[in-house]
C-alpha cells in the first residue's frame, strides 16, 4: 500500500489507500497523544515527585466528550470504508468476463474465446469481471496491487472486477489457506495495451502448431498441463511434489494402493493414465497422499487424453524399469 | 515452610494438610486457590510449548524457501500453535488462573459457589488437552488445517483433525462450568455490604466474561459435533461435495470465536483496572463508566463475528451491518483507555514492575485496537484480510493485550499467591526485553500485510524478506525476556524475601488477608462499607 509501484495499478487504489491513510492518521494521532499523556503523567506524578495523590472519582463531562468524539470518528471511518467498497461491488456492464479457476494449488484463466492460460492477461483501461470458481477447497483470489480480494468457495458463485490504469505485471496470491502448497499458489496478472491484447487474444495457445511433430506434441501437452493446473503437483524432471512426476511415466512400474487398502503393482498404460485422471483416488501410488486430486472426468476431453499419451510416450524410455 | 511462626489458625493454603498428601493434595483439592494454581501450572506449560512452536515458525520465515523445515511441518506447527494458544492458554487464561484464585477473596467469600464443580472443570480441561494433543502421536500426524478448521479443507486433509476438534469440544465444557460457577459466586457470595457497584473491577469483568462463556461456547460445541458427524457419518453440513455449505461453517465458527476474543480480553482489562489504581494510589477514574463499557463490550461483542468474513461472499447488507457494529464495539474500549490514563492524572505513582506491565499494556493494546479500525473499514479490509496485517493485529490484542495483562497480574499478585517478593530488578529487565522483542516481532508484520503478504505462508517472494528478518530477530529478544521473567519468578517463589499482607498498598479485599491466604481466606467474613478503590 502507498507504494509508487502500485499507484493507479487499478481504479480502486486511490480510494482504498486514502481511506487507509485517514484511519492510519487518526490512529497514529491517538496513539501518540495518549502515550505522551501517559508518559508525562508517569514522570510528573511519580511517587518521589508527588507523594500524595489527589483523589478524583471521575468527571461526567469528560466521559461524554470521549464517548462522542470517538463515535463520530468511527462513523466517518465506517462511511469511507463502505463507500469505497460499494464501488468494488458494482460491476460495470461493459466489463470483460474471464473465468478464474482455482484448485490445489494453481490458478487458471479462461477467456471468452476459449483460450486458457496460467497467467491472467488483461488490457489496460478495460473493466475486467472475474468469475471465480473453486474446484476443491476454499481459495482466495488476491491481487495486492489492485486492492482486490475475494474468497473462492466451491459450489458458490462469486465475482470480482477491476480496471487497471497502468501496464505492468502484478502478483496474484491465494490468500485463503488451502493446504500443503498454499504459499506456492500464485500467479501473475499482466496488464498490456489494448492493441497488444487483441493481437494476443487472436491466438489460442492450446492449439499451438508446429511443423516439427516432436515439438507439436510437447506444446500440446504443455497447453493441457497449464489448462488444468497439473504442474502445481506433478513435475516432469523426476522431483517429488505432492503427486508423482511424469518423468519416464510409462516405463516405471509402480506399487499403487487401491481403495480397499491392497497394494498392487501396475505397469502404466493408457487405461492406467485414464483411471488416474478420472478417478484419482481409486489407486494412489504408494508413498503419496489420497484425496488431494479431484476428478477431471467431466473436464478433460478424449482428444486431450490422446495428446497426453503421445507426449508421455515421447518422454518415456523404451525399457521398463521398476520404480 | 516459612509460615511456622504463624499460629495454627494462620496456616497458608499451601501448607494446609487435608485428606490427601503430595500431588494428590493438589489435583484432588477443591480449594479455589489450589485449583487456580493447577490451572496456572498447566497453562504455563502449554504456553511455553506454544511459544516454542511460534519461535520455530519465525525461524522458518527468516528467509524465503526452505530454512529449517518442510511445508507439511510448518503447516502442522502453525495449526498446533493456534490450537494450543487459543484453546489451552488464552481462553482459560486469566479467568481460570486469577479468577479462581482471586475472585472469592476479592468479593469476600471463602470459596467459589461450587468447589467440586470447579475442580471438575480443571479435570475436564486436562482431559480435553490430552485428547487435543493426542494427534501428535498418531499415524498421520497433527492437523494442518489452521486453528479455524475451515471446511472443506478440514474434510480433505489426511492428518488427524478429529482429535483436535474433539479436544476443543471437551475444553468448551470446562469453560462453561467455570462460567456458571463464577456467575453464581458473584451473585450469591458477595460479602455483606458489597453492592454491585462496590464490587472491584476484576470481578466485574469476570462476570461479563462468564456470561459470554456460557452463552457462546455451546455454539462452537455444536459446530464441532457437526464436523464429527460429517467426517464419520458423511452428513453434509459444510462440505459442498456432500451438499453442504462452507460459509455456514464460518458463521458458526465465528459466532463463538469472536466473542471468545472478549472472553480473553475482558479479564485482562479487569486485571489492568486493579493494577493501575493500586500503583497510582488513587481511586480509579470513572468506575461506573468502566463497568458499563465492560458490559457493553460483552454485549456488542456477540454481533460482530461477520467481520472475520468480509471477503467470504456474504450479502452486501450483512457486510455493512457487521462493519458498522464492529466500529461501535471500538468505542467502549476507547472509553476504558481514556479512564485508565486519566487515573494517572495527579496520582502518586509507585514505579514497580506490575505498573510497567500495565502501562505497556495500554500502549500495545492501543496499537492492537487502532489497527482493528483499519480492518473494520470494508474497502480497506478487502485488501488487508488474510494477510500478515491481521496476524499482527490479533497478536497485539491477544498476546499484547492478554499476555501483558497476565504478566502484570502475575507480578501484582505474586506476593499474595506465594507469600514472597520477586526480584524487582530482574523482573523489570525481563519486562523491557519482552516489550522490545514483542514490538520488533509484530510491528514489521503490519508492513508485510500492507504490502500484501498473505498469512499462513510457508514461503514468500523476495520483496517480503527484510521485514521478516526483523520480525524473527524480535522473536529471539522476546524469548530471552520471557526466560528472564520465568526464571526470576520460579527462583523468587522459593527464595524471595517474605511478603507482607499488603506490599503495594492495595485497597481491595485480597490485600487484607494473609500472604499466602489461609484455607478459608478470611477468619471472619468482612463487611464492606466503602467502594473498592477508596484511597481517601
PDB file of N, CA and C in Angstrom, chain B residues 85-162:
ATOM      1  N   UNK B  85      -2.461 -22.193  21.818  1.00  0.00           N
ATOM      2  CA  UNK B  85      -2.528 -20.850  22.379  1.00  0.00           C
ATOM      3  C   UNK B  85      -3.971 -20.401  22.610  1.00  0.00           C
ATOM      4  N   UNK B  86      -4.855 -20.664  21.655  1.00  0.00           N
ATOM      5  CA  UNK B  86      -6.231 -20.195  21.819  1.00  0.00           C
ATOM      6  C   UNK B  86      -6.970 -21.053  22.846  1.00  0.00           C
ATOM      7  N   UNK B  87      -7.068 -22.364  22.572  1.00  0.00           N
ATOM      8  CA  UNK B  87      -7.966 -23.181  23.382  1.00  0.00           C
ATOM      9  C   UNK B  87      -7.367 -23.568  24.734  1.00  0.00           C
ATOM     10  N   UNK B  88      -6.045 -23.691  24.815  1.00  0.00           N
ATOM     11  CA  UNK B  88      -5.446 -24.170  26.065  1.00  0.00           C
ATOM     12  C   UNK B  88      -4.832 -23.051  26.894  1.00  0.00           C
ATOM     13  N   UNK B  89      -4.525 -21.924  26.287  1.00  0.00           N
ATOM     14  CA  UNK B  89      -3.848 -20.872  27.048  1.00  0.00           C
ATOM     15  C   UNK B  89      -4.720 -19.632  27.220  1.00  0.00           C
ATOM     16  N   UNK B  90      -5.106 -18.994  26.121  1.00  0.00           N
ATOM     17  CA  UNK B  90      -5.686 -17.665  26.266  1.00  0.00           C
ATOM     18  C   UNK B  90      -7.147 -17.690  26.702  1.00  0.00           C
ATOM     19  N   UNK B  91      -7.936 -18.654  26.192  1.00  0.00           N
ATOM     20  CA  UNK B  91      -9.343 -18.685  26.599  1.00  0.00           C
ATOM     21  C   UNK B  91      -9.476 -18.998  28.093  1.00  0.00           C
ATOM     22  N   UNK B  92      -8.840 -20.064  28.615  1.00  0.00           N
ATOM     23  CA  UNK B  92      -8.911 -20.232  30.078  1.00  0.00           C
ATOM     24  C   UNK B  92      -8.134 -19.131  30.796  1.00  0.00           C
ATOM     25  N   UNK B  93      -6.910 -18.864  30.352  1.00  0.00           N
ATOM     26  CA  UNK B  93      -6.040 -17.777  30.802  1.00  0.00           C
ATOM     27  C   UNK B  93      -6.376 -17.110  32.124  1.00  0.00           C
ATOM     28  N   UNK B  94      -6.669 -15.818  32.063  1.00  0.00           N
ATOM     29  CA  UNK B  94      -6.864 -15.051  33.293  1.00  0.00           C
ATOM     30  C   UNK B  94      -8.043 -15.527  34.144  1.00  0.00           C
ATOM     31  N   UNK B  95      -9.217 -15.844  33.567  1.00  0.00           N
ATOM     32  CA  UNK B  95     -10.307 -16.267  34.453  1.00  0.00           C
ATOM     33  C   UNK B  95      -9.949 -17.528  35.238  1.00  0.00           C
ATOM     34  N   UNK B  96      -9.372 -18.535  34.546  1.00  0.00           N
ATOM     35  CA  UNK B  96      -9.138 -19.798  35.227  1.00  0.00           C
ATOM     36  C   UNK B  96      -8.050 -19.662  36.285  1.00  0.00           C
ATOM     37  N   UNK B  97      -7.031 -18.852  36.029  1.00  0.00           N
ATOM     38  CA  UNK B  97      -5.934 -18.737  36.992  1.00  0.00           C
ATOM     39  C   UNK B  97      -6.276 -17.700  38.069  1.00  0.00           C
ATOM     40  N   UNK B  98      -6.345 -16.434  37.658  1.00  0.00           N
ATOM     41  CA  UNK B  98      -6.525 -15.373  38.647  1.00  0.00           C
ATOM     42  C   UNK B  98      -7.984 -15.249  39.062  1.00  0.00           C
ATOM     43  N   UNK B  99      -8.907 -15.625  38.141  1.00  0.00           N
ATOM     44  CA  UNK B  99     -10.315 -15.635  38.516  1.00  0.00           C
ATOM     45  C   UNK B  99     -10.532 -16.620  39.641  1.00  0.00           C
ATOM     46  N   UNK B 100     -10.045 -17.837  39.474  1.00  0.00           N
ATOM     47  CA  UNK B 100     -10.213 -18.843  40.510  1.00  0.00           C
ATOM     48  C   UNK B 100      -9.543 -18.419  41.803  1.00  0.00           C
ATOM     49  N   UNK B 101      -8.328 -17.930  41.691  1.00  0.00           N
ATOM     50  CA  UNK B 101      -7.576 -17.619  42.907  1.00  0.00           C
ATOM     51  C   UNK B 101      -8.154 -16.389  43.600  1.00  0.00           C
ATOM     52  N   UNK B 102      -8.425 -15.331  42.840  1.00  0.00           N
ATOM     53  CA  UNK B 102      -8.716 -14.043  43.451  1.00  0.00           C
ATOM     54  C   UNK B 102     -10.197 -13.723  43.603  1.00  0.00           C
ATOM     55  N   UNK B 103     -11.038 -14.237  42.685  1.00  0.00           N
ATOM     56  CA  UNK B 103     -12.444 -13.811  42.717  1.00  0.00           C
ATOM     57  C   UNK B 103     -13.078 -13.980  44.098  1.00  0.00           C
ATOM     58  N   UNK B 104     -13.033 -15.188  44.704  1.00  0.00           N
ATOM     59  CA  UNK B 104     -13.691 -15.328  46.010  1.00  0.00           C
ATOM     60  C   UNK B 104     -13.097 -14.371  47.041  1.00  0.00           C
ATOM     61  N   UNK B 105     -11.770 -14.207  47.028  1.00  0.00           N
ATOM     62  CA  UNK B 105     -11.164 -13.327  48.040  1.00  0.00           C
ATOM     63  C   UNK B 105     -11.586 -11.884  47.804  1.00  0.00           C
ATOM     64  N   UNK B 106     -11.611 -11.480  46.530  1.00  0.00           N
ATOM     65  CA  UNK B 106     -11.917 -10.073  46.235  1.00  0.00           C
ATOM     66  C   UNK B 106     -13.352  -9.703  46.590  1.00  0.00           C
ATOM     67  N   UNK B 107     -14.257 -10.686  46.562  1.00  0.00           N
ATOM     68  CA  UNK B 107     -15.636 -10.348  46.939  1.00  0.00           C
ATOM     69  C   UNK B 107     -15.938 -10.805  48.360  1.00  0.00           C
ATOM     70  N   UNK B 108     -14.913 -11.258  49.092  1.00  0.00           N
ATOM     71  CA  UNK B 108     -15.085 -11.606  50.493  1.00  0.00           C
ATOM     72  C   UNK B 108     -15.791 -12.929  50.721  1.00  0.00           C
ATOM     73  N   UNK B 109     -15.429 -13.953  49.922  1.00  0.00           N
ATOM     74  CA  UNK B 109     -16.048 -15.268  50.088  1.00  0.00           C
ATOM     75  C   UNK B 109     -14.978 -16.281  50.467  1.00  0.00           C
ATOM     76  N   UNK B 110     -15.417 -17.426  51.009  1.00  0.00           N
ATOM     77  CA  UNK B 110     -14.464 -18.454  51.414  1.00  0.00           C
ATOM     78  C   UNK B 110     -14.055 -19.334  50.242  1.00  0.00           C
ATOM     79  N   UNK B 111     -14.898 -19.448  49.261  1.00  0.00           N
ATOM     80  CA  UNK B 111     -14.578 -20.258  48.084  1.00  0.00           C
ATOM     81  C   UNK B 111     -15.582 -19.886  46.999  1.00  0.00           C
ATOM     82  N   UNK B 112     -15.463 -20.525  45.833  1.00  0.00           N
ATOM     83  CA  UNK B 112     -16.490 -20.313  44.817  1.00  0.00           C
ATOM     84  C   UNK B 112     -17.757 -21.041  45.243  1.00  0.00           C
ATOM     85  N   UNK B 113     -18.846 -20.802  44.505  1.00  0.00           N
ATOM     86  CA  UNK B 113     -20.125 -21.375  44.917  1.00  0.00           C
ATOM     87  C   UNK B 113     -20.119 -22.903  44.832  1.00  0.00           C
ATOM     88  N   UNK B 114     -19.453 -23.468  43.820  1.00  0.00           N
ATOM     89  CA  UNK B 114     -19.449 -24.928  43.640  1.00  0.00           C
ATOM     90  C   UNK B 114     -18.014 -25.430  43.559  1.00  0.00           C
ATOM     91  N   UNK B 115     -17.376 -25.644  44.715  1.00  0.00           N
ATOM     92  CA  UNK B 115     -15.950 -26.006  44.701  1.00  0.00           C
ATOM     93  C   UNK B 115     -15.675 -27.312  43.948  1.00  0.00           C
ATOM     94  N   UNK B 116     -16.561 -28.303  44.061  1.00  0.00           N
ATOM     95  CA  UNK B 116     -16.295 -29.581  43.388  1.00  0.00           C
ATOM     96  C   UNK B 116     -16.386 -29.419  41.871  1.00  0.00           C
ATOM     97  N   UNK B 117     -17.387 -28.641  41.443  1.00  0.00           N
ATOM     98  CA  UNK B 117     -17.541 -28.370  40.017  1.00  0.00           C
ATOM     99  C   UNK B 117     -16.294 -27.658  39.490  1.00  0.00           C
ATOM    100  N   UNK B 118     -15.727 -26.835  40.342  1.00  0.00           N
ATOM    101  CA  UNK B 118     -14.540 -26.082  39.981  1.00  0.00           C
ATOM    102  C   UNK B 118     -13.368 -27.029  39.704  1.00  0.00           C
ATOM    103  N   UNK B 119     -13.192 -28.009  40.604  1.00  0.00           N
ATOM    104  CA  UNK B 119     -12.117 -28.985  40.390  1.00  0.00           C
ATOM    105  C   UNK B 119     -12.414 -29.799  39.135  1.00  0.00           C
ATOM    106  N   UNK B 120     -13.702 -30.165  38.972  1.00  0.00           N
ATOM    107  CA  UNK B 120     -14.080 -30.940  37.786  1.00  0.00           C
ATOM    108  C   UNK B 120     -13.707 -30.181  36.515  1.00  0.00           C
ATOM    109  N   UNK B 121     -13.909 -28.857  36.518  1.00  0.00           N
ATOM    110  CA  UNK B 121     -13.612 -28.128  35.277  1.00  0.00           C
ATOM    111  C   UNK B 121     -12.119 -28.176  34.956  1.00  0.00           C
ATOM    112  N   UNK B 122     -11.263 -28.240  35.968  1.00  0.00           N
ATOM    113  CA  UNK B 122      -9.835 -28.410  35.676  1.00  0.00           C
ATOM    114  C   UNK B 122      -9.575 -29.781  35.072  1.00  0.00           C
ATOM    115  N   UNK B 123     -10.224 -30.801  35.646  1.00  0.00           N
ATOM    116  CA  UNK B 123     -10.023 -32.162  35.116  1.00  0.00           C
ATOM    117  C   UNK B 123     -10.518 -32.263  33.678  1.00  0.00           C
ATOM    118  N   UNK B 124     -11.660 -31.647  33.416  1.00  0.00           N
ATOM    119  CA  UNK B 124     -12.184 -31.657  32.048  1.00  0.00           C
ATOM    120  C   UNK B 124     -11.193 -30.956  31.117  1.00  0.00           C
ATOM    121  N   UNK B 125     -10.625 -29.855  31.617  1.00  0.00           N
ATOM    122  CA  UNK B 125      -9.637 -29.105  30.829  1.00  0.00           C
ATOM    123  C   UNK B 125      -8.442 -29.998  30.473  1.00  0.00           C
ATOM    124  N   UNK B 126      -7.913 -30.717  31.471  1.00  0.00           N
ATOM    125  CA  UNK B 126      -6.754 -31.576  31.216  1.00  0.00           C
ATOM    126  C   UNK B 126      -7.123 -32.702  30.254  1.00  0.00           C
ATOM    127  N   UNK B 127      -8.323 -33.275  30.463  1.00  0.00           N
ATOM    128  CA  UNK B 127      -8.777 -34.351  29.579  1.00  0.00           C
ATOM    129  C   UNK B 127      -8.866 -33.835  28.139  1.00  0.00           C
ATOM    130  N   UNK B 128      -9.479 -32.663  27.958  1.00  0.00           N
ATOM    131  CA  UNK B 128      -9.591 -32.062  26.621  1.00  0.00           C
ATOM    132  C   UNK B 128      -8.223 -31.808  26.013  1.00  0.00           C
ATOM    133  N   UNK B 129      -7.306 -31.337  26.839  1.00  0.00           N
ATOM    134  CA  UNK B 129      -5.965 -31.034  26.335  1.00  0.00           C
ATOM    135  C   UNK B 129      -5.279 -32.310  25.852  1.00  0.00           C
ATOM    136  N   UNK B 130      -5.440 -33.390  26.619  1.00  0.00           N
ATOM    137  CA  UNK B 130      -4.789 -34.652  26.225  1.00  0.00           C
ATOM    138  C   UNK B 130      -5.368 -35.145  24.896  1.00  0.00           C
ATOM    139  N   UNK B 131      -6.702 -35.078  24.770  1.00  0.00           N
ATOM    140  CA  UNK B 131      -7.331 -35.508  23.514  1.00  0.00           C
ATOM    141  C   UNK B 131      -6.817 -34.639  22.356  1.00  0.00           C
ATOM    142  N   UNK B 132      -6.803 -33.325  22.585  1.00  0.00           N
ATOM    143  CA  UNK B 132      -6.417 -32.416  21.503  1.00  0.00           C
ATOM    144  C   UNK B 132      -4.984 -32.678  21.050  1.00  0.00           C
ATOM    145  N   UNK B 133      -4.107 -32.989  21.998  1.00  0.00           N
ATOM    146  CA  UNK B 133      -2.705 -33.155  21.640  1.00  0.00           C
ATOM    147  C   UNK B 133      -2.364 -34.593  21.257  1.00  0.00           C
ATOM    148  N   UNK B 134      -3.329 -35.526  21.450  1.00  0.00           N
ATOM    149  CA  UNK B 134      -3.033 -36.934  21.149  1.00  0.00           C
ATOM    150  C   UNK B 134      -2.695 -37.124  19.670  1.00  0.00           C
ATOM    151  N   UNK B 135      -3.231 -36.215  18.819  1.00  0.00           N
ATOM    152  CA  UNK B 135      -2.980 -36.350  17.379  1.00  0.00           C
ATOM    153  C   UNK B 135      -1.492 -36.335  17.054  1.00  0.00           C
ATOM    154  N   UNK B 136      -0.702 -35.720  17.936  1.00  0.00           N
ATOM    155  CA  UNK B 136       0.742 -35.651  17.725  1.00  0.00           C
ATOM    156  C   UNK B 136       1.371 -37.032  17.642  1.00  0.00           C
ATOM    157  N   UNK B 137       0.758 -37.972  18.357  1.00  0.00           N
ATOM    158  CA  UNK B 137       1.389 -39.286  18.480  1.00  0.00           C
ATOM    159  C   UNK B 137       0.670 -40.339  17.649  1.00  0.00           C
ATOM    160  N   UNK B 138      -0.227 -39.903  16.763  1.00  0.00           N
ATOM    161  CA  UNK B 138      -0.962 -40.860  15.947  1.00  0.00           C
ATOM    162  C   UNK B 138      -0.418 -40.832  14.523  1.00  0.00           C
ATOM    163  N   UNK B 139      -0.598 -41.963  13.829  1.00  0.00           N
ATOM    164  CA  UNK B 139      -0.177 -42.005  12.432  1.00  0.00           C
ATOM    165  C   UNK B 139      -0.945 -40.934  11.667  1.00  0.00           C
ATOM    166  N   UNK B 140      -0.276 -40.258  10.761  1.00  0.00           N
ATOM    167  CA  UNK B 140      -0.935 -39.176  10.029  1.00  0.00           C
ATOM    168  C   UNK B 140      -0.542 -37.822  10.571  1.00  0.00           C
ATOM    169  N   UNK B 141      -0.195 -37.791  11.862  1.00  0.00           N
ATOM    170  CA  UNK B 141       0.346 -36.559  12.424  1.00  0.00           C
ATOM    171  C   UNK B 141      -0.709 -35.554  12.822  1.00  0.00           C
ATOM    172  N   UNK B 142      -0.257 -34.432  13.413  1.00  0.00           N
ATOM    173  CA  UNK B 142      -1.172 -33.395  13.880  1.00  0.00           C
ATOM    174  C   UNK B 142      -1.875 -32.716  12.699  1.00  0.00           C
ATOM    175  N   UNK B 143      -3.025 -32.079  12.958  1.00  0.00           N
ATOM    176  CA  UNK B 143      -3.788 -31.456  11.873  1.00  0.00           C
ATOM    177  C   UNK B 143      -2.994 -30.337  11.197  1.00  0.00           C
ATOM    178  N   UNK B 144      -3.341 -30.067   9.926  1.00  0.00           N
ATOM    179  CA  UNK B 144      -2.653 -28.997   9.198  1.00  0.00           C
ATOM    180  C   UNK B 144      -3.662 -28.030   8.621  1.00  0.00           C
ATOM    181  N   UNK B 145      -4.759 -27.798   9.359  1.00  0.00           N
ATOM    182  CA  UNK B 145      -5.860 -27.020   8.798  1.00  0.00           C
ATOM    183  C   UNK B 145      -5.850 -25.574   9.265  1.00  0.00           C
ATOM    184  N   UNK B 146      -4.955 -25.213  10.181  1.00  0.00           N
ATOM    185  CA  UNK B 146      -5.102 -23.931  10.863  1.00  0.00           C
ATOM    186  C   UNK B 146      -6.085 -24.117  12.007  1.00  0.00           C
ATOM    187  N   UNK B 147      -6.008 -23.249  13.036  1.00  0.00           N
ATOM    188  CA  UNK B 147      -6.854 -23.474  14.214  1.00  0.00           C
ATOM    189  C   UNK B 147      -8.326 -23.235  13.916  1.00  0.00           C
ATOM    190  N   UNK B 148      -8.621 -22.671  12.726  1.00  0.00           N
ATOM    191  CA  UNK B 148     -10.004 -22.394  12.364  1.00  0.00           C
ATOM    192  C   UNK B 148     -10.719 -23.596  11.751  1.00  0.00           C
ATOM    193  N   UNK B 149      -9.970 -24.624  11.362  1.00  0.00           N
ATOM    194  CA  UNK B 149     -10.557 -25.857  10.801  1.00  0.00           C
ATOM    195  C   UNK B 149     -11.535 -25.574   9.659  1.00  0.00           C
ATOM    196  N   UNK B 150     -11.245 -24.618   8.804  1.00  0.00           N
ATOM    197  CA  UNK B 150     -12.195 -24.250   7.755  1.00  0.00           C
ATOM    198  C   UNK B 150     -12.546 -25.435   6.847  1.00  0.00           C
ATOM    199  N   UNK B 151     -13.855 -25.577   6.617  1.00  0.00           N
ATOM    200  CA  UNK B 151     -14.334 -26.558   5.647  1.00  0.00           C
ATOM    201  C   UNK B 151     -14.166 -25.946   4.261  1.00  0.00           C
ATOM    202  N   UNK B 152     -14.026 -26.729   3.194  1.00  0.00           N
ATOM    203  CA  UNK B 152     -13.970 -28.180   3.188  1.00  0.00           C
ATOM    204  C   UNK B 152     -12.544 -28.743   3.301  1.00  0.00           C
ATOM    205  N   UNK B 153     -11.516 -27.891   3.442  1.00  0.00           N
ATOM    206  CA  UNK B 153     -10.174 -28.462   3.518  1.00  0.00           C
ATOM    207  C   UNK B 153     -10.059 -29.401   4.706  1.00  0.00           C
ATOM    208  N   UNK B 154     -10.709 -29.032   5.820  1.00  0.00           N
ATOM    209  CA  UNK B 154     -10.580 -29.864   7.011  1.00  0.00           C
ATOM    210  C   UNK B 154     -11.194 -31.245   6.810  1.00  0.00           C
ATOM    211  N   UNK B 155     -12.005 -31.394   5.766  1.00  0.00           N
ATOM    212  CA  UNK B 155     -12.556 -32.725   5.478  1.00  0.00           C
ATOM    213  C   UNK B 155     -11.698 -33.488   4.480  1.00  0.00           C
ATOM    214  N   UNK B 156     -10.788 -32.799   3.844  1.00  0.00           N
ATOM    215  CA  UNK B 156      -9.986 -33.452   2.813  1.00  0.00           C
ATOM    216  C   UNK B 156      -8.629 -33.892   3.338  1.00  0.00           C
ATOM    217  N   UNK B 157      -8.123 -33.186   4.347  1.00  0.00           N
ATOM    218  CA  UNK B 157      -6.772 -33.470   4.793  1.00  0.00           C
ATOM    219  C   UNK B 157      -6.656 -34.880   5.367  1.00  0.00           C
ATOM    220  N   UNK B 158      -5.489 -35.472   5.188  1.00  0.00           N
ATOM    221  CA  UNK B 158      -5.267 -36.820   5.698  1.00  0.00           C
ATOM    222  C   UNK B 158      -4.703 -36.814   7.114  1.00  0.00           C
ATOM    223  N   UNK B 159      -4.521 -35.607   7.671  1.00  0.00           N
ATOM    224  CA  UNK B 159      -3.972 -35.537   9.027  1.00  0.00           C
ATOM    225  C   UNK B 159      -5.104 -35.710  10.043  1.00  0.00           C
ATOM    226  N   UNK B 160      -4.736 -35.869  11.304  1.00  0.00           N
ATOM    227  CA  UNK B 160      -5.721 -36.143  12.352  1.00  0.00           C
ATOM    228  C   UNK B 160      -6.362 -34.873  12.845  1.00  0.00           C
ATOM    229  N   UNK B 161      -7.397 -34.376  12.161  1.00  0.00           N
ATOM    230  CA  UNK B 161      -8.013 -33.167  12.690  1.00  0.00           C
ATOM    231  C   UNK B 161      -9.096 -33.488  13.717  1.00  0.00           C
ATOM    232  N   UNK B 162      -9.627 -34.701  13.687  1.00  0.00           N
ATOM    233  CA  UNK B 162     -10.714 -35.017  14.626  1.00  0.00           C
ATOM    234  C   UNK B 162     -10.315 -34.929  16.099  1.00  0.00           C
TER     235      UNK B 162
END
